[in-house]
mmCIF file of N, CA, C and O in Angstrom:
data_model
loop_
_atom_site.group_PDB
_atom_site.id
_atom_site.type_symbol
_atom_site.label_atom_id
_atom_site.label_comp_id
_atom_site.label_asym_id
_atom_site.label_seq_id
_atom_site.Cartn_x
_atom_site.Cartn_y
_atom_site.Cartn_z
ATOM 1 N N MET A 26 12.280 -24.095 -12.898
ATOM 2 C CA MET A 26 10.937 -23.267 -12.568
ATOM 3 C C MET A 26 11.321 -22.078 -13.479
ATOM 4 O O MET A 26 11.701 -20.959 -12.973
ATOM 5 N N ALA A 27 10.084 -22.227 -14.654
ATOM 6 C CA ALA A 27 10.144 -20.795 -15.223
ATOM 7 C C ALA A 27 9.233 -19.616 -14.360
ATOM 8 O O ALA A 27 8.376 -19.861 -14.156
ATOM 9 N N ILE A 28 9.875 -18.304 -14.654
ATOM 10 C CA ILE A 28 9.365 -17.228 -13.856
ATOM 11 C C ILE A 28 8.241 -17.253 -15.153
ATOM 12 O O ILE A 28 7.935 -16.770 -16.319
ATOM 13 N N ASP A 29 6.722 -16.729 -14.285
ATOM 14 C CA ASP A 29 5.428 -16.839 -14.969
ATOM 15 C C ASP A 29 5.145 -15.455 -15.766
ATOM 16 O O ASP A 29 5.408 -15.283 -16.565
ATOM 17 N N SER A 30 5.316 -14.498 -14.457
ATOM 18 C CA SER A 30 5.016 -13.097 -14.941
ATOM 19 C C SER A 30 5.511 -12.124 -14.214
ATOM 20 O O SER A 30 6.000 -12.320 -12.805
ATOM 21 N N HIS A 31 6.396 -11.098 -14.800
ATOM 22 C CA HIS A 31 6.963 -10.166 -13.665
ATOM 23 C C HIS A 31 6.309 -9.375 -12.943
ATOM 24 O O HIS A 31 5.087 -8.765 -13.571
ATOM 25 N N THR A 32 5.958 -9.556 -11.609
ATOM 26 C CA THR A 32 5.444 -8.517 -10.640
ATOM 27 C C THR A 32 5.782 -7.632 -10.097
ATOM 28 O O THR A 32 7.390 -7.634 -9.736
ATOM 29 N N ILE A 33 5.388 -7.049 -9.211
ATOM 30 C CA ILE A 33 5.917 -5.917 -8.389
ATOM 31 C C ILE A 33 6.863 -6.403 -7.204
ATOM 32 O O ILE A 33 8.141 -6.005 -6.928
ATOM 33 N N ILE A 34 6.513 -7.654 -6.815
ATOM 34 C CA ILE A 34 7.630 -8.624 -5.954
ATOM 35 C C ILE A 34 8.751 -8.624 -6.508
ATOM 36 O O ILE A 34 9.914 -8.382 -5.762
ATOM 37 N N ASP A 35 8.567 -9.081 -8.354
ATOM 38 C CA ASP A 35 10.104 -9.653 -8.722
ATOM 39 C C ASP A 35 10.445 -8.067 -8.389
ATOM 40 O O ASP A 35 11.987 -8.239 -8.365
ATOM 41 N N ALA A 36 10.085 -7.115 -8.806
ATOM 42 C CA ALA A 36 10.385 -5.831 -9.472
ATOM 43 C C ALA A 36 11.323 -5.195 -7.915
ATOM 44 O O ALA A 36 12.433 -4.934 -7.995
ATOM 45 N N PHE A 37 10.522 -5.329 -6.900
ATOM 46 C CA PHE A 37 11.168 -5.009 -5.676
ATOM 47 C C PHE A 37 12.505 -5.861 -5.088
ATOM 48 O O PHE A 37 13.519 -5.197 -4.856
ATOM 49 N N SER A 38 12.077 -7.015 -5.456
ATOM 50 C CA SER A 38 13.218 -7.980 -4.745
ATOM 51 C C SER A 38 14.345 -7.443 -5.570
ATOM 52 O O SER A 38 15.739 -7.590 -5.303
ATOM 53 N N GLU A 39 14.359 -7.434 -7.327
ATOM 54 C CA GLU A 39 15.448 -7.353 -7.829
ATOM 55 C C GLU A 39 16.075 -5.673 -7.446
ATOM 56 O O GLU A 39 17.229 -5.664 -7.788
ATOM 57 N N SER A 40 15.106 -4.938 -7.339
ATOM 58 C CA SER A 40 15.978 -3.667 -7.132
ATOM 59 C C SER A 40 16.569 -3.693 -5.973
ATOM 60 O O SER A 40 17.149 -2.260 -5.302
ATOM 61 N N GLY A 41 16.526 -4.415 -4.638
ATOM 62 C CA GLY A 41 17.050 -4.627 -3.623
ATOM 63 C C GLY A 41 16.702 -4.160 -2.130
ATOM 64 O O GLY A 41 17.438 -4.245 -1.268
ATOM 65 N N VAL A 42 15.175 -4.278 -2.337
ATOM 66 C CA VAL A 42 14.390 -3.730 -1.088
ATOM 67 C C VAL A 42 14.375 -5.296 -0.647
ATOM 68 O O VAL A 42 14.395 -6.372 -0.826
ATOM 69 N N SER A 43 14.257 -4.873 0.541
ATOM 70 C CA SER A 43 14.818 -5.855 1.733
ATOM 71 C C SER A 43 13.204 -6.857 1.784
ATOM 72 O O SER A 43 12.527 -6.461 1.567
ATOM 73 N N ARG A 44 13.541 -7.977 2.599
ATOM 74 C CA ARG A 44 12.226 -9.078 2.416
ATOM 75 C C ARG A 44 11.138 -8.582 3.129
ATOM 76 O O ARG A 44 9.868 -8.280 3.059
ATOM 77 N N PRO A 45 11.812 -7.905 4.743
ATOM 78 C CA PRO A 45 10.685 -7.209 5.510
ATOM 79 C C PRO A 45 10.042 -5.858 5.234
ATOM 80 O O PRO A 45 9.149 -5.756 5.400
ATOM 81 N N GLU A 46 10.792 -5.353 4.776
ATOM 82 C CA GLU A 46 10.156 -4.220 3.527
ATOM 83 C C GLU A 46 8.955 -4.494 2.266
ATOM 84 O O GLU A 46 8.040 -4.128 2.378
ATOM 85 N N LEU A 47 9.252 -5.245 1.727
ATOM 86 C CA LEU A 47 8.668 -5.896 0.890
ATOM 87 C C LEU A 47 7.178 -6.665 1.384
ATOM 88 O O LEU A 47 6.105 -5.981 0.667
ATOM 89 N N GLU A 48 7.423 -7.093 2.308
ATOM 90 C CA GLU A 48 6.445 -7.457 2.868
ATOM 91 C C GLU A 48 5.347 -6.748 3.469
ATOM 92 O O GLU A 48 4.323 -6.592 3.375
ATOM 93 N N ARG A 49 6.149 -5.215 4.288
ATOM 94 C CA ARG A 49 5.562 -4.330 4.361
ATOM 95 C C ARG A 49 4.581 -3.370 3.787
ATOM 96 O O ARG A 49 3.751 -3.208 3.349
ATOM 97 N N ARG A 50 5.286 -3.469 2.593
ATOM 98 C CA ARG A 50 4.315 -2.581 1.408
ATOM 99 C C ARG A 50 3.620 -3.337 0.767
ATOM 100 O O ARG A 50 2.345 -3.010 0.345
ATOM 101 N N LEU A 51 3.286 -4.939 0.743
ATOM 102 C CA LEU A 51 2.672 -5.448 0.288
ATOM 103 C C LEU A 51 1.195 -5.551 1.115
ATOM 104 O O LEU A 51 0.291 -5.311 0.794
ATOM 105 N N ALA A 52 1.511 -5.331 2.578
ATOM 106 C CA ALA A 52 0.585 -5.471 3.534
ATOM 107 C C ALA A 52 -0.050 -4.337 3.238
ATOM 108 O O ALA A 52 -1.127 -4.052 3.294
ATOM 109 N N GLU A 53 0.634 -3.071 3.244
ATOM 110 C CA GLU A 53 -0.084 -1.788 3.058
ATOM 111 C C GLU A 53 -0.852 -1.684 1.714
ATOM 112 O O GLU A 53 -2.283 -1.381 1.738
ATOM 113 N N TYR A 54 -0.596 -2.537 0.497
ATOM 114 C CA TYR A 54 -1.108 -2.418 -0.748
ATOM 115 C C TYR A 54 -2.790 -3.436 -0.579
ATOM 116 O O TYR A 54 -3.675 -2.930 -0.403
ATOM 117 N N ALA A 55 -2.297 -4.387 -0.054
ATOM 118 C CA ALA A 55 -3.651 -5.296 0.457
ATOM 119 C C ALA A 55 -4.492 -4.674 1.443
ATOM 120 O O ALA A 55 -5.846 -4.841 1.106
ATOM 121 N N LEU A 56 -3.991 -3.623 2.449
ATOM 122 C CA LEU A 56 -4.950 -2.747 3.348
ATOM 123 C C LEU A 56 -5.700 -1.948 2.409
ATOM 124 O O LEU A 56 -7.066 -2.112 2.381
ATOM 125 N N GLY A 57 -4.855 -1.227 1.536
ATOM 126 C CA GLY A 57 -6.088 -0.180 0.670
ATOM 127 C C GLY A 57 -6.975 -1.139 -0.577
ATOM 128 O O GLY A 57 -7.910 -0.599 -0.695
ATOM 129 N N ILE A 58 -6.483 -2.254 -0.951
ATOM 130 C CA ILE A 58 -7.592 -3.217 -2.005
ATOM 131 C C ILE A 58 -8.640 -3.332 -1.060
ATOM 132 O O ILE A 58 -9.658 -3.119 -1.630
ATOM 133 N N ILE A 59 -8.347 -4.203 0.333
ATOM 134 C CA ILE A 59 -9.481 -4.058 1.122
ATOM 135 C C ILE A 59 -10.383 -2.913 1.133
ATOM 136 O O ILE A 59 -11.605 -3.237 0.919
ATOM 137 N N TYR A 60 -9.933 -2.106 1.333
ATOM 138 C CA TYR A 60 -10.570 -0.808 1.930
ATOM 139 C C TYR A 60 -11.337 -0.523 0.863
ATOM 140 O O TYR A 60 -12.476 -0.163 0.738
ATOM 141 N N ALA A 61 -10.736 -0.403 -0.370
ATOM 142 C CA ALA A 61 -11.346 -0.115 -2.051
ATOM 143 C C ALA A 61 -12.572 -1.002 -1.967
ATOM 144 O O ALA A 61 -13.670 -0.671 -2.608
ATOM 145 N N LEU A 62 -12.495 -2.366 -1.916
ATOM 146 C CA LEU A 62 -13.523 -3.149 -1.915
ATOM 147 C C LEU A 62 -14.616 -3.071 -1.151
ATOM 148 O O LEU A 62 -15.827 -2.893 -1.429
ATOM 149 N N GLU A 63 -14.466 -2.763 0.105
ATOM 150 C CA GLU A 63 -15.872 -2.311 0.943
ATOM 151 C C GLU A 63 -16.392 -1.086 0.642
ATOM 152 O O GLU A 63 -17.365 -0.908 0.898
ATOM 153 N N ASN A 64 -15.527 -0.346 0.211
ATOM 154 C CA ASN A 64 -16.424 1.140 -0.228
ATOM 155 C C ASN A 64 -16.932 1.273 -1.789
ATOM 156 O O ASN A 64 -17.240 2.167 -2.190
ATOM 157 N N SER A 65 -16.904 0.284 -2.159
ATOM 158 C CA SER A 65 -16.915 -0.262 -3.553
ATOM 159 C C SER A 65 -16.204 0.393 -4.795
ATOM 160 O O SER A 65 -17.052 1.345 -5.369
ATOM 161 N N GLU A 66 -15.302 0.800 -4.271
ATOM 162 C CA GLU A 66 -14.479 1.673 -5.413
ATOM 163 C C GLU A 66 -13.627 1.034 -6.694
ATOM 164 O O GLU A 66 -13.147 1.452 -7.322
ATOM 165 N N ILE A 67 -13.485 -0.296 -6.109
ATOM 166 C CA ILE A 67 -12.820 -1.418 -7.245
ATOM 167 C C ILE A 67 -13.775 -2.605 -7.184
ATOM 168 O O ILE A 67 -14.337 -2.968 -5.921
ATOM 169 N N THR A 68 -13.900 -3.444 -8.045
ATOM 170 C CA THR A 68 -14.315 -4.750 -8.267
ATOM 171 C C THR A 68 -13.455 -5.899 -7.483
ATOM 172 O O THR A 68 -12.121 -5.572 -7.702
ATOM 173 N N ILE A 69 -13.810 -7.055 -7.402
ATOM 174 C CA ILE A 69 -13.189 -7.870 -7.318
ATOM 175 C C ILE A 69 -12.413 -8.618 -8.255
ATOM 176 O O ILE A 69 -10.909 -8.730 -8.050
ATOM 177 N N GLU A 70 -12.533 -8.277 -9.559
ATOM 178 C CA GLU A 70 -11.845 -8.588 -10.412
ATOM 179 C C GLU A 70 -10.762 -7.644 -10.601
ATOM 180 O O GLU A 70 -9.403 -8.405 -10.701
ATOM 181 N N ARG A 71 -10.823 -6.824 -10.142
ATOM 182 C CA ARG A 71 -9.592 -5.424 -10.079
ATOM 183 C C ARG A 71 -8.738 -6.196 -9.210
ATOM 184 O O ARG A 71 -7.692 -6.050 -9.323
ATOM 185 N N ALA A 72 -9.489 -6.151 -8.001
ATOM 186 C CA ALA A 72 -8.498 -6.486 -7.087
ATOM 187 C C ALA A 72 -7.665 -7.766 -7.407
ATOM 188 O O ALA A 72 -6.309 -8.639 -6.834
ATOM 189 N N MET A 73 -8.404 -8.719 -7.950
ATOM 190 C CA MET A 73 -7.499 -10.062 -7.977
ATOM 191 C C MET A 73 -6.296 -9.878 -9.276
ATOM 192 O O MET A 73 -5.375 -10.233 -9.123
ATOM 193 N N GLY A 74 -6.489 -8.845 -9.976
ATOM 194 C CA GLY A 74 -6.050 -8.613 -11.119
ATOM 195 C C GLY A 74 -4.413 -7.752 -10.575
ATOM 196 O O GLY A 74 -3.549 -7.778 -10.843
ATOM 197 N N ASP A 75 -5.114 -6.834 -9.453
ATOM 198 C CA ASP A 75 -4.029 -6.402 -8.882
ATOM 199 C C ASP A 75 -2.895 -6.590 -8.083
ATOM 200 O O ASP A 75 -1.906 -6.391 -8.076
ATOM 201 N N LEU A 76 -3.689 -7.557 -7.335
ATOM 202 C CA LEU A 76 -2.616 -8.299 -6.083
ATOM 203 C C LEU A 76 -3.274 -10.087 -5.802
ATOM 204 O O LEU A 76 -2.022 -10.727 -5.549
ATOM 205 N N PHE A 77 -4.429 -10.339 -5.893
ATOM 206 C CA PHE A 77 -4.531 -11.538 -5.259
ATOM 207 C C PHE A 77 -4.904 -12.472 -6.510
ATOM 208 O O PHE A 77 -5.771 -12.756 -6.881
ATOM 209 N N ASN A 78 -3.520 -13.029 -7.190
ATOM 210 C CA ASN A 78 -3.670 -13.635 -8.341
ATOM 211 C C ASN A 78 -2.211 -14.923 -8.382
ATOM 212 O O ASN A 78 -1.629 -14.312 -7.559
ATOM 213 N N LEU A 79 -2.499 -15.996 -9.396
ATOM 214 C CA LEU A 79 -1.288 -16.611 -9.171
ATOM 215 C C LEU A 79 0.055 -16.365 -9.308
ATOM 216 O O LEU A 79 0.782 -16.558 -8.832
ATOM 217 N N ASP A 80 0.046 -15.271 -10.320
ATOM 218 C CA ASP A 80 1.367 -14.899 -10.458
ATOM 219 C C ASP A 80 1.992 -13.759 -9.104
ATOM 220 O O ASP A 80 3.081 -14.319 -8.891
ATOM 221 N N PHE A 81 1.024 -13.300 -8.399
ATOM 222 C CA PHE A 81 1.896 -12.716 -6.984
ATOM 223 C C PHE A 81 2.045 -14.040 -6.157
ATOM 224 O O PHE A 81 3.142 -13.811 -5.546
ATOM 225 N N TYR A 82 1.431 -14.865 -5.864
ATOM 226 C CA TYR A 82 1.495 -16.086 -4.794
ATOM 227 C C TYR A 82 3.001 -16.647 -5.510
ATOM 228 O O TYR A 82 3.509 -16.866 -4.637
ATOM 229 N N ARG A 83 2.942 -16.968 -6.614
ATOM 230 C CA ARG A 83 4.196 -17.904 -7.132
ATOM 231 C C ARG A 83 5.462 -16.601 -6.892
ATOM 232 O O ARG A 83 6.283 -17.634 -6.594
ATOM 233 N N ALA A 84 5.036 -15.233 -7.203
ATOM 234 C CA ALA A 84 6.410 -14.544 -6.950
ATOM 235 C C ALA A 84 6.790 -14.335 -5.675
ATOM 236 O O ALA A 84 7.861 -14.117 -4.862
ATOM 237 N N ALA A 85 5.605 -14.907 -4.690
ATOM 238 C CA ALA A 85 5.700 -14.570 -3.190
ATOM 239 C C ALA A 85 6.704 -15.584 -2.699
ATOM 240 O O ALA A 85 7.343 -15.576 -1.648
ATOM 241 N N LYS A 86 5.841 -16.603 -3.094
ATOM 242 C CA LYS A 86 6.801 -18.105 -2.831
ATOM 243 C C LYS A 86 8.490 -18.170 -3.488
ATOM 244 O O LYS A 86 9.399 -18.463 -2.887
ATOM 245 N N ARG A 87 8.212 -17.650 -4.552
ATOM 246 C CA ARG A 87 9.702 -17.673 -5.395
ATOM 247 C C ARG A 87 10.824 -16.814 -4.454
ATOM 248 O O ARG A 87 12.215 -17.260 -4.024
ATOM 249 N N ASN A 88 10.122 -15.663 -3.718
ATOM 250 C CA ASN A 88 10.726 -14.800 -3.178
ATOM 251 C C ASN A 88 11.120 -14.997 -1.271
ATOM 252 O O ASN A 88 11.660 -14.139 -0.525
ATOM 253 N N ARG A 89 10.105 -16.118 -1.246
ATOM 254 C CA ARG A 89 10.637 -16.933 0.115
ATOM 255 C C ARG A 89 10.010 -15.411 1.363
ATOM 256 O O ARG A 89 10.823 -15.499 2.168
ATOM 257 N N LEU A 90 8.744 -14.962 0.947
ATOM 258 C CA LEU A 90 8.044 -14.682 1.936
ATOM 259 C C LEU A 90 7.406 -14.977 2.767
ATOM 260 O O LEU A 90 6.884 -16.134 2.651
ATOM 261 N N SER A 91 6.950 -14.539 3.901
ATOM 262 C CA SER A 91 6.485 -14.976 5.006
ATOM 263 C C SER A 91 5.153 -15.740 5.020
ATOM 264 O O SER A 91 4.441 -15.492 4.279
ATOM 265 N N LYS A 92 4.843 -16.889 5.861
ATOM 266 C CA LYS A 92 3.992 -17.743 5.869
ATOM 267 C C LYS A 92 2.689 -16.730 5.968
ATOM 268 O O LYS A 92 1.546 -16.946 4.859
ATOM 269 N N LYS A 93 2.625 -15.523 6.460
ATOM 270 C CA LYS A 93 1.606 -14.775 6.695
ATOM 271 C C LYS A 93 1.143 -13.913 5.505
ATOM 272 O O LYS A 93 -0.032 -13.897 5.333
ATOM 273 N N LEU A 94 2.579 -13.725 4.823
ATOM 274 C CA LEU A 94 2.190 -12.714 3.522
ATOM 275 C C LEU A 94 1.470 -13.841 2.528
ATOM 276 O O LEU A 94 0.244 -13.628 1.670
ATOM 277 N N ILE A 95 1.782 -15.011 2.400
ATOM 278 C CA ILE A 95 1.461 -16.077 1.421
ATOM 279 C C ILE A 95 -0.287 -16.786 1.808
ATOM 280 O O ILE A 95 -0.831 -16.764 1.088
ATOM 281 N N GLU A 96 -0.296 -16.375 3.083
ATOM 282 C CA GLU A 96 -1.885 -16.543 3.478
ATOM 283 C C GLU A 96 -2.563 -15.441 3.452
ATOM 284 O O GLU A 96 -3.509 -15.997 2.661
ATOM 285 N N LEU A 97 -2.076 -14.364 3.516
ATOM 286 C CA LEU A 97 -2.960 -13.313 2.917
ATOM 287 C C LEU A 97 -3.386 -13.242 1.352
ATOM 288 O O LEU A 97 -4.806 -13.135 1.069
ATOM 289 N N LEU A 98 -2.147 -13.679 0.601
ATOM 290 C CA LEU A 98 -2.336 -13.984 -0.716
ATOM 291 C C LEU A 98 -3.392 -14.935 -1.306
ATOM 292 O O LEU A 98 -4.422 -14.812 -2.096
ATOM 293 N N GLU A 99 -3.638 -16.053 -0.391
ATOM 294 C CA GLU A 99 -4.437 -17.228 -0.402
ATOM 295 C C GLU A 99 -5.744 -16.624 -0.188
ATOM 296 O O GLU A 99 -6.752 -17.043 -0.794
ATOM 297 N N TRP A 100 -6.197 -15.791 1.097
ATOM 298 C CA TRP A 100 -7.458 -15.634 0.968
ATOM 299 C C TRP A 100 -8.021 -14.659 0.163
ATOM 300 O O TRP A 100 -9.195 -14.848 -0.242
ATOM 301 N N GLY A 101 -6.646 -13.584 -0.171
ATOM 302 C CA GLY A 101 -6.959 -12.908 -1.599
ATOM 303 C C GLY A 101 -7.634 -13.614 -2.673
ATOM 304 O O GLY A 101 -8.704 -12.992 -3.329
ATOM 305 N N MET A 102 -6.900 -14.700 -2.880
ATOM 306 C CA MET A 102 -7.488 -15.531 -4.285
ATOM 307 C C MET A 102 -8.437 -15.921 -4.202
ATOM 308 O O MET A 102 -9.365 -16.298 -5.451
ATOM 309 N N GLU A 103 -9.192 -16.318 -3.373
ATOM 310 C CA GLU A 103 -10.372 -16.848 -2.825
ATOM 311 C C GLU A 103 -11.315 -16.070 -2.646
ATOM 312 O O GLU A 103 -12.696 -16.382 -2.626
ATOM 313 N N LEU A 104 -11.393 -14.655 -2.897
ATOM 314 C CA LEU A 104 -12.562 -13.478 -2.568
ATOM 315 C C LEU A 104 -13.637 -13.709 -3.719
ATOM 316 O O LEU A 104 -14.773 -13.498 -3.240
ATOM 317 N N GLU A 105 -13.222 -14.066 -4.774
ATOM 318 C CA GLU A 105 -14.235 -14.176 -5.914
ATOM 319 C C GLU A 105 -15.443 -15.402 -5.438
ATOM 320 O O GLU A 105 -16.400 -15.198 -6.006
ATOM 321 N N ASP A 106 -14.457 -16.475 -5.573
ATOM 322 C CA ASP A 106 -15.156 -17.332 -4.742
ATOM 323 C C ASP A 106 -16.249 -17.182 -3.735
ATOM 324 O O ASP A 106 -17.386 -17.786 -3.538
ATOM 325 N N VAL A 107 -15.650 -16.520 -2.587
ATOM 326 C CA VAL A 107 -16.297 -16.374 -1.594
ATOM 327 C C VAL A 107 -17.405 -15.150 -1.732
ATOM 328 O O VAL A 107 -18.806 -15.434 -1.272
ATOM 329 N N GLU A 108 -17.087 -14.443 -3.015
ATOM 330 C CA GLU A 108 -18.339 -13.415 -3.031
ATOM 331 C C GLU A 108 -19.473 -13.975 -3.614
ATOM 332 O O GLU A 108 -20.705 -13.417 -3.185
ATOM 333 N N ALA A 109 -19.671 -15.063 -4.244
ATOM 334 C CA ALA A 109 -20.198 -15.501 -4.878
ATOM 335 C C ALA A 109 -21.445 -16.646 -4.012
ATOM 336 O O ALA A 109 -22.271 -16.806 -3.820
ATOM 337 N N ILE A 110 -20.776 -16.803 -2.931
ATOM 338 C CA ILE A 110 -21.301 -17.518 -1.647
ATOM 339 C C ILE A 110 -22.587 -16.643 -0.915
ATOM 340 O O ILE A 110 -23.709 -16.696 -0.995
ATOM 341 N N SER A 111 -21.726 -15.174 -0.388
ATOM 342 C CA SER A 111 -22.620 -14.406 0.459
ATOM 343 C C SER A 111 -21.711 -13.350 0.661
ATOM 344 O O SER A 111 -20.563 -13.127 0.748
ATOM 345 N N SER A 112 -22.710 -12.182 0.867
ATOM 346 C CA SER A 112 -21.610 -10.969 1.129
ATOM 347 C C SER A 112 -21.224 -10.985 2.720
ATOM 348 O O SER A 112 -20.358 -10.559 3.043
ATOM 349 N N ALA A 113 -21.907 -12.023 3.819
ATOM 350 C CA ALA A 113 -21.230 -12.309 4.853
ATOM 351 C C ALA A 113 -19.749 -12.858 4.654
ATOM 352 O O ALA A 113 -18.986 -12.561 5.485
ATOM 353 N N ALA A 114 -19.857 -13.887 3.773
ATOM 354 C CA ALA A 114 -18.558 -14.656 3.919
ATOM 355 C C ALA A 114 -17.473 -13.572 3.234
ATOM 356 O O ALA A 114 -16.458 -13.705 3.964
ATOM 357 N N SER A 115 -17.966 -12.779 2.530
ATOM 358 C CA SER A 115 -16.700 -11.466 2.002
ATOM 359 C C SER A 115 -16.511 -10.732 3.007
ATOM 360 O O SER A 115 -15.087 -10.351 3.190
ATOM 361 N N VAL A 116 -17.356 -10.507 4.188
ATOM 362 C CA VAL A 116 -16.937 -9.296 5.224
ATOM 363 C C VAL A 116 -15.953 -10.086 5.951
ATOM 364 O O VAL A 116 -14.773 -9.766 6.534
ATOM 365 N N GLU A 117 -16.197 -11.654 5.891
ATOM 366 C CA GLU A 117 -15.167 -12.281 7.118
ATOM 367 C C GLU A 117 -13.741 -12.549 6.082
ATOM 368 O O GLU A 117 -12.527 -12.458 7.352
ATOM 369 N N SER A 118 -13.551 -12.632 5.314
ATOM 370 C CA SER A 118 -12.650 -12.792 4.372
ATOM 371 C C SER A 118 -11.867 -11.553 4.237
ATOM 372 O O SER A 118 -10.658 -11.646 4.779
ATOM 373 N N PHE A 119 -12.570 -10.411 4.235
ATOM 374 C CA PHE A 119 -11.996 -9.120 4.398
ATOM 375 C C PHE A 119 -11.273 -8.767 5.784
ATOM 376 O O PHE A 119 -10.113 -8.259 5.988
ATOM 377 N N ALA A 120 -12.131 -9.240 6.820
ATOM 378 C CA ALA A 120 -11.244 -8.996 8.068
ATOM 379 C C ALA A 120 -10.479 -10.127 8.233
ATOM 380 O O ALA A 120 -9.196 -9.285 8.590
ATOM 381 N N LYS A 121 -10.102 -11.318 7.607
ATOM 382 C CA LYS A 121 -9.013 -11.810 7.763
ATOM 383 C C LYS A 121 -7.737 -11.448 6.896
ATOM 384 O O LYS A 121 -6.786 -11.543 7.658
ATOM 385 N N ILE A 122 -8.200 -10.851 6.302
ATOM 386 C CA ILE A 122 -6.938 -10.329 5.472
ATOM 387 C C ILE A 122 -6.352 -9.114 5.965
ATOM 388 O O ILE A 122 -5.171 -9.144 6.134
ATOM 389 N N ARG A 123 -7.343 -8.774 6.793
ATOM 390 C CA ARG A 123 -6.701 -7.075 7.389
ATOM 391 C C ARG A 123 -6.197 -7.399 8.484
ATOM 392 O O ARG A 123 -5.285 -6.978 8.937
ATOM 393 N N GLN A 124 -6.294 -8.708 9.415
ATOM 394 C CA GLN A 124 -5.759 -9.071 10.214
ATOM 395 C C GLN A 124 -4.069 -9.325 9.929
ATOM 396 O O GLN A 124 -3.373 -9.426 10.667
ATOM 397 N N LEU A 125 -4.373 -10.298 8.632
ATOM 398 C CA LEU A 125 -3.221 -10.693 8.248
ATOM 399 C C LEU A 125 -1.795 -9.460 8.246
ATOM 400 O O LEU A 125 -0.877 -9.776 8.332
ATOM 401 N N ALA A 126 -2.476 -8.640 7.525
ATOM 402 C CA ALA A 126 -1.868 -7.484 7.019
ATOM 403 C C ALA A 126 -1.413 -6.816 8.178
ATOM 404 O O ALA A 126 -0.272 -6.028 7.868
ATOM 405 N N ARG A 127 -2.178 -6.426 9.158
ATOM 406 C CA ARG A 127 -1.815 -5.582 10.150
ATOM 407 C C ARG A 127 -0.900 -6.462 11.115
ATOM 408 O O ARG A 127 0.004 -6.200 11.688
ATOM 409 N N GLY A 128 -0.673 -7.764 11.034
ATOM 410 C CA GLY A 128 0.260 -8.747 11.734
ATOM 411 C C GLY A 128 1.297 -8.743 11.374
ATOM 412 O O GLY A 128 2.417 -8.319 11.598
ATOM 413 N N ILE A 129 1.455 -8.403 10.103
ATOM 414 C CA ILE A 129 2.652 -8.133 8.899
ATOM 415 C C ILE A 129 3.365 -6.847 9.433
ATOM 416 O O ILE A 129 4.444 -6.808 9.526
ATOM 417 N N LEU A 130 2.468 -5.719 9.308
ATOM 418 C CA LEU A 130 2.608 -4.323 9.705
ATOM 419 C C LEU A 130 3.353 -4.362 11.174
ATOM 420 O O LEU A 130 4.186 -3.756 11.463
ATOM 421 N N ALA A 131 2.846 -4.815 12.076
ATOM 422 C CA ALA A 131 3.307 -5.070 13.668
ATOM 423 C C ALA A 131 4.232 -5.355 13.572
ATOM 424 O O ALA A 131 5.432 -5.051 14.621
ATOM 425 N N LYS A 132 4.808 -6.825 12.913
ATOM 426 C CA LYS A 132 6.290 -7.398 13.012
ATOM 427 C C LYS A 132 7.443 -6.743 12.587
ATOM 428 O O LYS A 132 8.583 -6.493 12.757
ATOM 429 N N HIS A 133 6.670 -5.429 11.196
ATOM 430 C CA HIS A 133 7.931 -4.832 10.506
ATOM 431 C C HIS A 133 7.815 -3.230 11.106
ATOM 432 O O HIS A 133 8.005 -2.564 10.271
#
């Protein structure tokens, strides 16, 4: 399997950051992105480019990150579609991503 794009997941993994530490950092990053989205500080497109995209998802799978982290990325990758449906659906997705991130942080 060819590596798609070098992500911060790959960079941290290659630098020797442990899996739990990497997951903690990504959970914190996701919480920051959700906060910024809720406060209209960034766009969905920026969030997708920064974290919630196929390259990050594949890197997370390659590096065997937790199911919760994979699920968090899946929810994030759907944000653009959810936003098109309704703002209430976006709020629900933000809450789910926040819940998953907090679960990861509580574990680590």
